[in-house]
Amino acid sequence: MNTLVAQYLEAWNTTEATARKAAIARVFTDTATYTDPLMAVTGHQGIDAAIAAAQAQFPGWTFRLAGPVDAHHDQVRFTWELGPADAPAVVIGFDVAIIDNGRIANVYGFLDKVPATV
């Protein structure tokens, strides 16, 4: 699961559109869903649009793992952080992902720290 979570975060950090779409296809099932307090999308195209929107809102910021990966059965949870590459995180959250045949089928995201100015 550690590798899949690393690939997931890599997809969120990939800014070149063609490479990002390839990363999404590698990590997510065709009908995957992503849901957090700010958005709910389905499929590779929806996930790509969600990632592109986050990158546009936070240019140059990166998602990074912020703790251990916890998994059992076909689900995984992990805390992540978002911020400038060389500075402390500005946003912190955690995701729970449901795995289907080695790829992510559903992601449920939660936001733990979101400054009012973001």
N, C-alpha and C. Protein backbone atom coordinates (compact mmCIF):
# COMPACT_ATOMS: atom_id res chain seq x y z
N MET A 1 0.82 -1.21 0.00
CA MET A 1 0.00 0.00 0.00
C MET A 1 0.85 1.27 0.00
N ASN A 2 2.04 1.19 0.59
CA ASN A 2 2.91 2.37 0.61
C ASN A 2 3.23 2.85 -0.80
N THR A 3 3.47 1.90 -1.70
CA THR A 3 3.79 2.27 -3.08
C THR A 3 2.60 2.92 -3.76
N LEU A 4 1.41 2.38 -3.55
CA LEU A 4 0.21 2.95 -4.16
C LEU A 4 -0.05 4.36 -3.63
N VAL A 5 0.12 4.57 -2.35
CA VAL A 5 -0.07 5.91 -1.77
C VAL A 5 0.98 6.88 -2.34
N ALA A 6 2.22 6.43 -2.49
CA ALA A 6 3.26 7.28 -3.08
C ALA A 6 2.89 7.64 -4.52
N GLN A 7 2.37 6.69 -5.27
CA GLN A 7 1.96 6.95 -6.65
C GLN A 7 0.77 7.91 -6.70
N TYR A 8 -0.13 7.77 -5.75
CA TYR A 8 -1.30 8.65 -5.64
C TYR A 8 -0.84 10.10 -5.41
N LEU A 9 0.04 10.30 -4.45
CA LEU A 9 0.55 11.65 -4.19
C LEU A 9 1.35 12.18 -5.38
N GLU A 10 2.08 11.31 -6.04
CA GLU A 10 2.81 11.71 -7.24
C GLU A 10 1.85 12.22 -8.31
N ALA A 11 0.70 11.56 -8.47
CA ALA A 11 -0.30 12.02 -9.44
C ALA A 11 -0.77 13.43 -9.09
N TRP A 12 -0.99 13.70 -7.80
CA TRP A 12 -1.43 15.02 -7.37
C TRP A 12 -0.34 16.08 -7.60
N ASN A 13 0.90 15.67 -7.67
CA ASN A 13 2.01 16.61 -7.86
C ASN A 13 2.47 16.74 -9.31
N THR A 14 1.93 15.93 -10.19
CA THR A 14 2.36 15.95 -11.60
C THR A 14 1.63 17.07 -12.33
N THR A 15 2.37 18.06 -12.77
CA THR A 15 1.75 19.24 -13.40
C THR A 15 1.63 19.13 -14.92
N GLU A 16 2.47 18.32 -15.55
CA GLU A 16 2.39 18.16 -17.01
C GLU A 16 1.18 17.29 -17.31
N ALA A 17 0.26 17.80 -18.14
CA ALA A 17 -1.05 17.18 -18.34
C ALA A 17 -0.98 15.73 -18.82
N THR A 18 -0.17 15.43 -19.81
CA THR A 18 -0.10 14.07 -20.35
C THR A 18 0.45 13.11 -19.31
N ALA A 19 1.48 13.51 -18.61
CA ALA A 19 2.06 12.67 -17.55
C ALA A 19 1.07 12.48 -16.41
N ARG A 20 0.32 13.53 -16.07
CA ARG A 20 -0.67 13.42 -14.99
C ARG A 20 -1.77 12.44 -15.38
N LYS A 21 -2.24 12.50 -16.61
CA LYS A 21 -3.28 11.58 -17.06
C LYS A 21 -2.78 10.14 -17.03
N ALA A 22 -1.53 9.92 -17.39
CA ALA A 22 -0.95 8.57 -17.32
C ALA A 22 -0.85 8.10 -15.88
N ALA A 23 -0.48 8.99 -14.97
CA ALA A 23 -0.38 8.64 -13.56
C ALA A 23 -1.76 8.29 -13.00
N ILE A 24 -2.77 9.04 -13.38
CA ILE A 24 -4.14 8.78 -12.93
C ILE A 24 -4.59 7.41 -13.44
N ALA A 25 -4.33 7.09 -14.68
CA ALA A 25 -4.71 5.80 -15.24
C ALA A 25 -4.01 4.65 -14.52
N ARG A 26 -2.79 4.88 -14.08
CA ARG A 26 -2.03 3.86 -13.36
C ARG A 26 -2.57 3.63 -11.95
N VAL A 27 -3.02 4.68 -11.30
CA VAL A 27 -3.38 4.63 -9.89
C VAL A 27 -4.86 4.34 -9.66
N PHE A 28 -5.73 4.86 -10.51
CA PHE A 28 -7.18 4.78 -10.29
C PHE A 28 -7.88 3.82 -11.25
N THR A 29 -8.93 3.17 -10.75
CA THR A 29 -9.78 2.38 -11.64
C THR A 29 -10.50 3.34 -12.60
N ASP A 30 -11.05 2.80 -13.67
CA ASP A 30 -11.71 3.64 -14.68
C ASP A 30 -12.88 4.43 -14.11
N THR A 31 -13.58 3.85 -13.14
CA THR A 31 -14.78 4.50 -12.60
C THR A 31 -14.55 5.03 -11.17
N ALA A 32 -13.31 5.30 -10.84
CA ALA A 32 -12.97 5.76 -9.50
C ALA A 32 -13.70 7.05 -9.15
N THR A 33 -13.94 7.22 -7.86
CA THR A 33 -14.52 8.47 -7.37
C THR A 33 -13.57 9.12 -6.38
N TYR A 34 -13.65 10.45 -6.31
CA TYR A 34 -12.89 11.23 -5.34
C TYR A 34 -13.88 12.20 -4.71
N THR A 35 -13.98 12.18 -3.38
CA THR A 35 -14.92 13.04 -2.68
C THR A 35 -14.21 13.67 -1.48
N ASP A 36 -14.28 14.99 -1.38
CA ASP A 36 -13.80 15.69 -0.19
C ASP A 36 -14.79 16.83 0.07
N PRO A 37 -14.59 17.64 1.11
CA PRO A 37 -15.57 18.69 1.40
C PRO A 37 -15.75 19.72 0.28
N LEU A 38 -14.79 19.82 -0.63
CA LEU A 38 -14.84 20.85 -1.67
C LEU A 38 -15.26 20.35 -3.04
N MET A 39 -15.22 19.03 -3.26
CA MET A 39 -15.54 18.50 -4.58
C MET A 39 -15.91 17.03 -4.53
N ALA A 40 -16.62 16.61 -5.55
CA ALA A 40 -16.95 15.19 -5.74
C ALA A 40 -16.88 14.93 -7.24
N VAL A 41 -15.98 14.04 -7.66
CA VAL A 41 -15.79 13.77 -9.08
C VAL A 41 -15.74 12.27 -9.32
N THR A 42 -15.95 11.89 -10.57
CA THR A 42 -15.95 10.48 -10.96
C THR A 42 -15.12 10.30 -12.22
N GLY A 43 -14.39 9.21 -12.28
CA GLY A 43 -13.64 8.83 -13.48
C GLY A 43 -12.34 9.58 -13.64
N HIS A 44 -11.54 9.09 -14.58
CA HIS A 44 -10.23 9.69 -14.80
C HIS A 44 -10.31 11.16 -15.18
N GLN A 45 -11.27 11.50 -16.03
CA GLN A 45 -11.40 12.90 -16.47
C GLN A 45 -11.76 13.81 -15.30
N GLY A 46 -12.67 13.37 -14.44
CA GLY A 46 -13.05 14.16 -13.28
C GLY A 46 -11.91 14.32 -12.30
N ILE A 47 -11.18 13.23 -12.06
CA ILE A 47 -10.04 13.29 -11.14
C ILE A 47 -8.96 14.20 -11.70
N ASP A 48 -8.71 14.11 -13.00
CA ASP A 48 -7.72 14.99 -13.63
C ASP A 48 -8.12 16.45 -13.46
N ALA A 49 -9.39 16.76 -13.67
CA ALA A 49 -9.86 18.14 -13.51
C ALA A 49 -9.71 18.61 -12.06
N ALA A 50 -9.98 17.73 -11.10
CA ALA A 50 -9.84 18.08 -9.69
C ALA A 50 -8.39 18.38 -9.34
N ILE A 51 -7.48 17.54 -9.82
CA ILE A 51 -6.06 17.75 -9.55
C ILE A 51 -5.58 19.04 -10.21
N ALA A 52 -5.98 19.26 -11.46
CA ALA A 52 -5.57 20.48 -12.16
C ALA A 52 -6.09 21.73 -11.43
N ALA A 53 -7.31 21.66 -10.90
CA ALA A 53 -7.87 22.80 -10.16
C ALA A 53 -7.08 23.06 -8.88
N ALA A 54 -6.70 22.01 -8.16
CA ALA A 54 -5.90 22.18 -6.94
C ALA A 54 -4.54 22.79 -7.28
N GLN A 55 -3.94 22.32 -8.36
CA GLN A 55 -2.64 22.86 -8.77
C GLN A 55 -2.76 24.33 -9.17
N ALA A 56 -3.86 24.71 -9.80
CA ALA A 56 -4.06 26.10 -10.19
C ALA A 56 -4.28 26.99 -8.95
N GLN A 57 -4.96 26.45 -7.95
CA GLN A 57 -5.23 27.21 -6.73
C GLN A 57 -3.97 27.38 -5.88
N PHE A 58 -3.08 26.36 -5.93
CA PHE A 58 -1.87 26.37 -5.10
C PHE A 58 -0.63 26.13 -5.96
N PRO A 59 -0.32 27.04 -6.88
CA PRO A 59 0.80 26.82 -7.80
C PRO A 59 2.13 26.66 -7.07
N GLY A 60 2.86 25.64 -7.47
CA GLY A 60 4.18 25.39 -6.90
C GLY A 60 4.16 24.65 -5.57
N TRP A 61 2.98 24.43 -5.00
CA TRP A 61 2.90 23.69 -3.74
C TRP A 61 2.92 22.19 -4.03
N THR A 62 3.31 21.40 -3.04
CA THR A 62 3.36 19.95 -3.22
C THR A 62 2.62 19.23 -2.10
N PHE A 63 2.05 18.10 -2.49
CA PHE A 63 1.44 17.18 -1.53
C PHE A 63 2.53 16.23 -1.06
N ARG A 64 2.57 15.97 0.25
CA ARG A 64 3.53 15.01 0.78
C ARG A 64 2.87 14.19 1.89
N LEU A 65 3.36 12.99 2.04
CA LEU A 65 2.90 12.11 3.10
C LEU A 65 3.31 12.71 4.44
N ALA A 66 2.40 12.68 5.43
CA ALA A 66 2.67 13.32 6.71
C ALA A 66 2.53 12.34 7.88
N GLY A 67 2.80 11.09 7.62
CA GLY A 67 2.70 10.08 8.67
C GLY A 67 2.67 8.70 8.07
N PRO A 68 2.47 7.71 8.90
CA PRO A 68 2.48 6.34 8.39
C PRO A 68 1.21 6.03 7.59
N VAL A 69 1.34 5.06 6.71
CA VAL A 69 0.21 4.54 5.94
C VAL A 69 -0.40 3.41 6.76
N ASP A 70 -1.71 3.44 6.95
CA ASP A 70 -2.41 2.42 7.73
C ASP A 70 -3.38 1.71 6.79
N ALA A 71 -3.26 0.38 6.70
CA ALA A 71 -4.10 -0.35 5.76
C ALA A 71 -4.58 -1.66 6.36
N HIS A 72 -5.75 -2.06 5.95
CA HIS A 72 -6.25 -3.41 6.22
C HIS A 72 -7.33 -3.72 5.20
N HIS A 73 -7.50 -4.99 4.95
CA HIS A 73 -8.41 -5.46 3.91
C HIS A 73 -8.10 -4.71 2.62
N ASP A 74 -9.07 -4.12 2.00
CA ASP A 74 -8.84 -3.38 0.75
C ASP A 74 -9.04 -1.89 0.95
N GLN A 75 -8.51 -1.37 2.05
CA GLN A 75 -8.63 0.06 2.31
C GLN A 75 -7.36 0.57 2.97
N VAL A 76 -7.12 1.85 2.76
CA VAL A 76 -5.91 2.48 3.28
C VAL A 76 -6.25 3.90 3.73
N ARG A 77 -5.60 4.34 4.79
CA ARG A 77 -5.76 5.73 5.21
C ARG A 77 -4.38 6.31 5.48
N PHE A 78 -4.28 7.61 5.22
CA PHE A 78 -2.99 8.28 5.40
C PHE A 78 -3.22 9.77 5.52
N THR A 79 -2.33 10.41 6.26
CA THR A 79 -2.37 11.86 6.41
C THR A 79 -1.40 12.46 5.39
N TRP A 80 -1.82 13.57 4.81
CA TRP A 80 -0.99 14.27 3.83
C TRP A 80 -0.93 15.74 4.23
N GLU A 81 0.02 16.43 3.66
CA GLU A 81 0.12 17.87 3.86
C GLU A 81 0.42 18.53 2.53
N LEU A 82 0.05 19.79 2.44
CA LEU A 82 0.22 20.58 1.22
C LEU A 82 0.83 21.91 1.59
N GLY A 83 1.85 22.28 0.84
CA GLY A 83 2.49 23.58 1.06
C GLY A 83 3.65 23.77 0.12
N PRO A 84 4.31 24.90 0.23
CA PRO A 84 5.51 25.12 -0.58
C PRO A 84 6.54 24.02 -0.28
N ALA A 85 7.28 23.64 -1.29
CA ALA A 85 8.22 22.52 -1.16
C ALA A 85 9.24 22.71 -0.05
N ASP A 86 9.67 23.93 0.18
CA ASP A 86 10.73 24.19 1.15
C ASP A 86 10.22 24.91 2.40
N ALA A 87 8.93 24.72 2.73
CA ALA A 87 8.35 25.41 3.87
C ALA A 87 7.35 24.48 4.58
N PRO A 88 6.96 24.84 5.78
CA PRO A 88 5.98 24.02 6.49
C PRO A 88 4.65 23.95 5.73
N ALA A 89 3.91 22.88 6.01
CA ALA A 89 2.61 22.68 5.36
C ALA A 89 1.64 23.78 5.76
N VAL A 90 0.78 24.14 4.83
CA VAL A 90 -0.26 25.12 5.07
C VAL A 90 -1.61 24.42 5.25
N VAL A 91 -1.80 23.32 4.52
CA VAL A 91 -3.03 22.54 4.57
C VAL A 91 -2.66 21.11 4.98
N ILE A 92 -3.47 20.53 5.87
CA ILE A 92 -3.26 19.14 6.29
C ILE A 92 -4.60 18.42 6.21
N GLY A 93 -4.56 17.20 5.73
CA GLY A 93 -5.78 16.40 5.64
C GLY A 93 -5.45 14.93 5.69
N PHE A 94 -6.48 14.12 5.59
CA PHE A 94 -6.23 12.69 5.46
C PHE A 94 -7.23 12.11 4.49
N ASP A 95 -6.82 11.04 3.85
CA ASP A 95 -7.65 10.35 2.87
C ASP A 95 -7.83 8.91 3.29
N VAL A 96 -8.99 8.39 2.95
CA VAL A 96 -9.27 6.96 3.06
C VAL A 96 -9.56 6.50 1.64
N ALA A 97 -8.84 5.48 1.20
CA ALA A 97 -9.02 4.98 -0.16
C ALA A 97 -9.43 3.52 -0.13
N ILE A 98 -10.34 3.17 -1.01
CA ILE A 98 -10.77 1.79 -1.19
C ILE A 98 -10.05 1.25 -2.42
N ILE A 99 -9.44 0.09 -2.27
CA ILE A 99 -8.60 -0.49 -3.32
C ILE A 99 -9.35 -1.62 -4.02
N ASP A 100 -9.23 -1.67 -5.33
CA ASP A 100 -9.83 -2.73 -6.14
C ASP A 100 -8.78 -3.23 -7.12
N ASN A 101 -8.34 -4.46 -6.95
CA ASN A 101 -7.34 -5.07 -7.83
C ASN A 101 -6.09 -4.20 -7.98
N GLY A 102 -5.61 -3.66 -6.86
CA GLY A 102 -4.36 -2.92 -6.87
C GLY A 102 -4.45 -1.47 -7.28
N ARG A 103 -5.65 -1.00 -7.60
CA ARG A 103 -5.83 0.41 -7.94
C ARG A 103 -6.90 1.03 -7.04
N ILE A 104 -6.90 2.33 -6.97
CA ILE A 104 -7.86 3.03 -6.11
C ILE A 104 -9.21 3.14 -6.81
N ALA A 105 -10.25 2.69 -6.10
CA ALA A 105 -11.61 2.77 -6.63
C ALA A 105 -12.37 3.97 -6.08
N ASN A 106 -12.11 4.32 -4.81
CA ASN A 106 -12.79 5.44 -4.17
C ASN A 106 -11.83 6.12 -3.20
N VAL A 107 -11.91 7.43 -3.15
CA VAL A 107 -11.16 8.21 -2.17
C VAL A 107 -12.15 9.10 -1.43
N TYR A 108 -12.02 9.09 -0.10
CA TYR A 108 -12.80 9.96 0.76
C TYR A 108 -11.81 10.84 1.50
N GLY A 109 -11.81 12.13 1.18
CA GLY A 109 -10.83 13.05 1.74
C GLY A 109 -11.43 13.92 2.84
N PHE A 110 -10.60 14.21 3.83
CA PHE A 110 -11.00 15.05 4.96
C PHE A 110 -9.93 16.12 5.16
N LEU A 111 -10.36 17.31 5.54
CA LEU A 111 -9.44 18.43 5.73
C LEU A 111 -9.36 18.73 7.22
N ASP A 112 -8.16 18.62 7.77
CA ASP A 112 -7.94 18.86 9.19
C ASP A 112 -7.48 20.28 9.49
N LYS A 113 -6.68 20.85 8.59
CA LYS A 113 -6.16 22.21 8.79
C LYS A 113 -6.27 22.95 7.47
N VAL A 114 -7.10 23.96 7.46
CA VAL A 114 -7.25 24.81 6.27
C VAL A 114 -7.33 26.25 6.76
N PRO A 115 -6.29 27.03 6.56
CA PRO A 115 -6.33 28.43 6.98
C PRO A 115 -7.46 29.18 6.29
N ALA A 116 -8.01 30.16 6.97
CA ALA A 116 -9.12 30.94 6.44
C ALA A 116 -8.76 31.65 5.14
N THR A 117 -7.48 31.94 4.95
CA THR A 117 -7.07 32.67 3.75
C THR A 117 -6.89 31.76 2.54
N VAL A 118 -7.00 30.46 2.74
CA VAL A 118 -6.82 29.53 1.60
C VAL A 118 -8.13 29.31 0.90
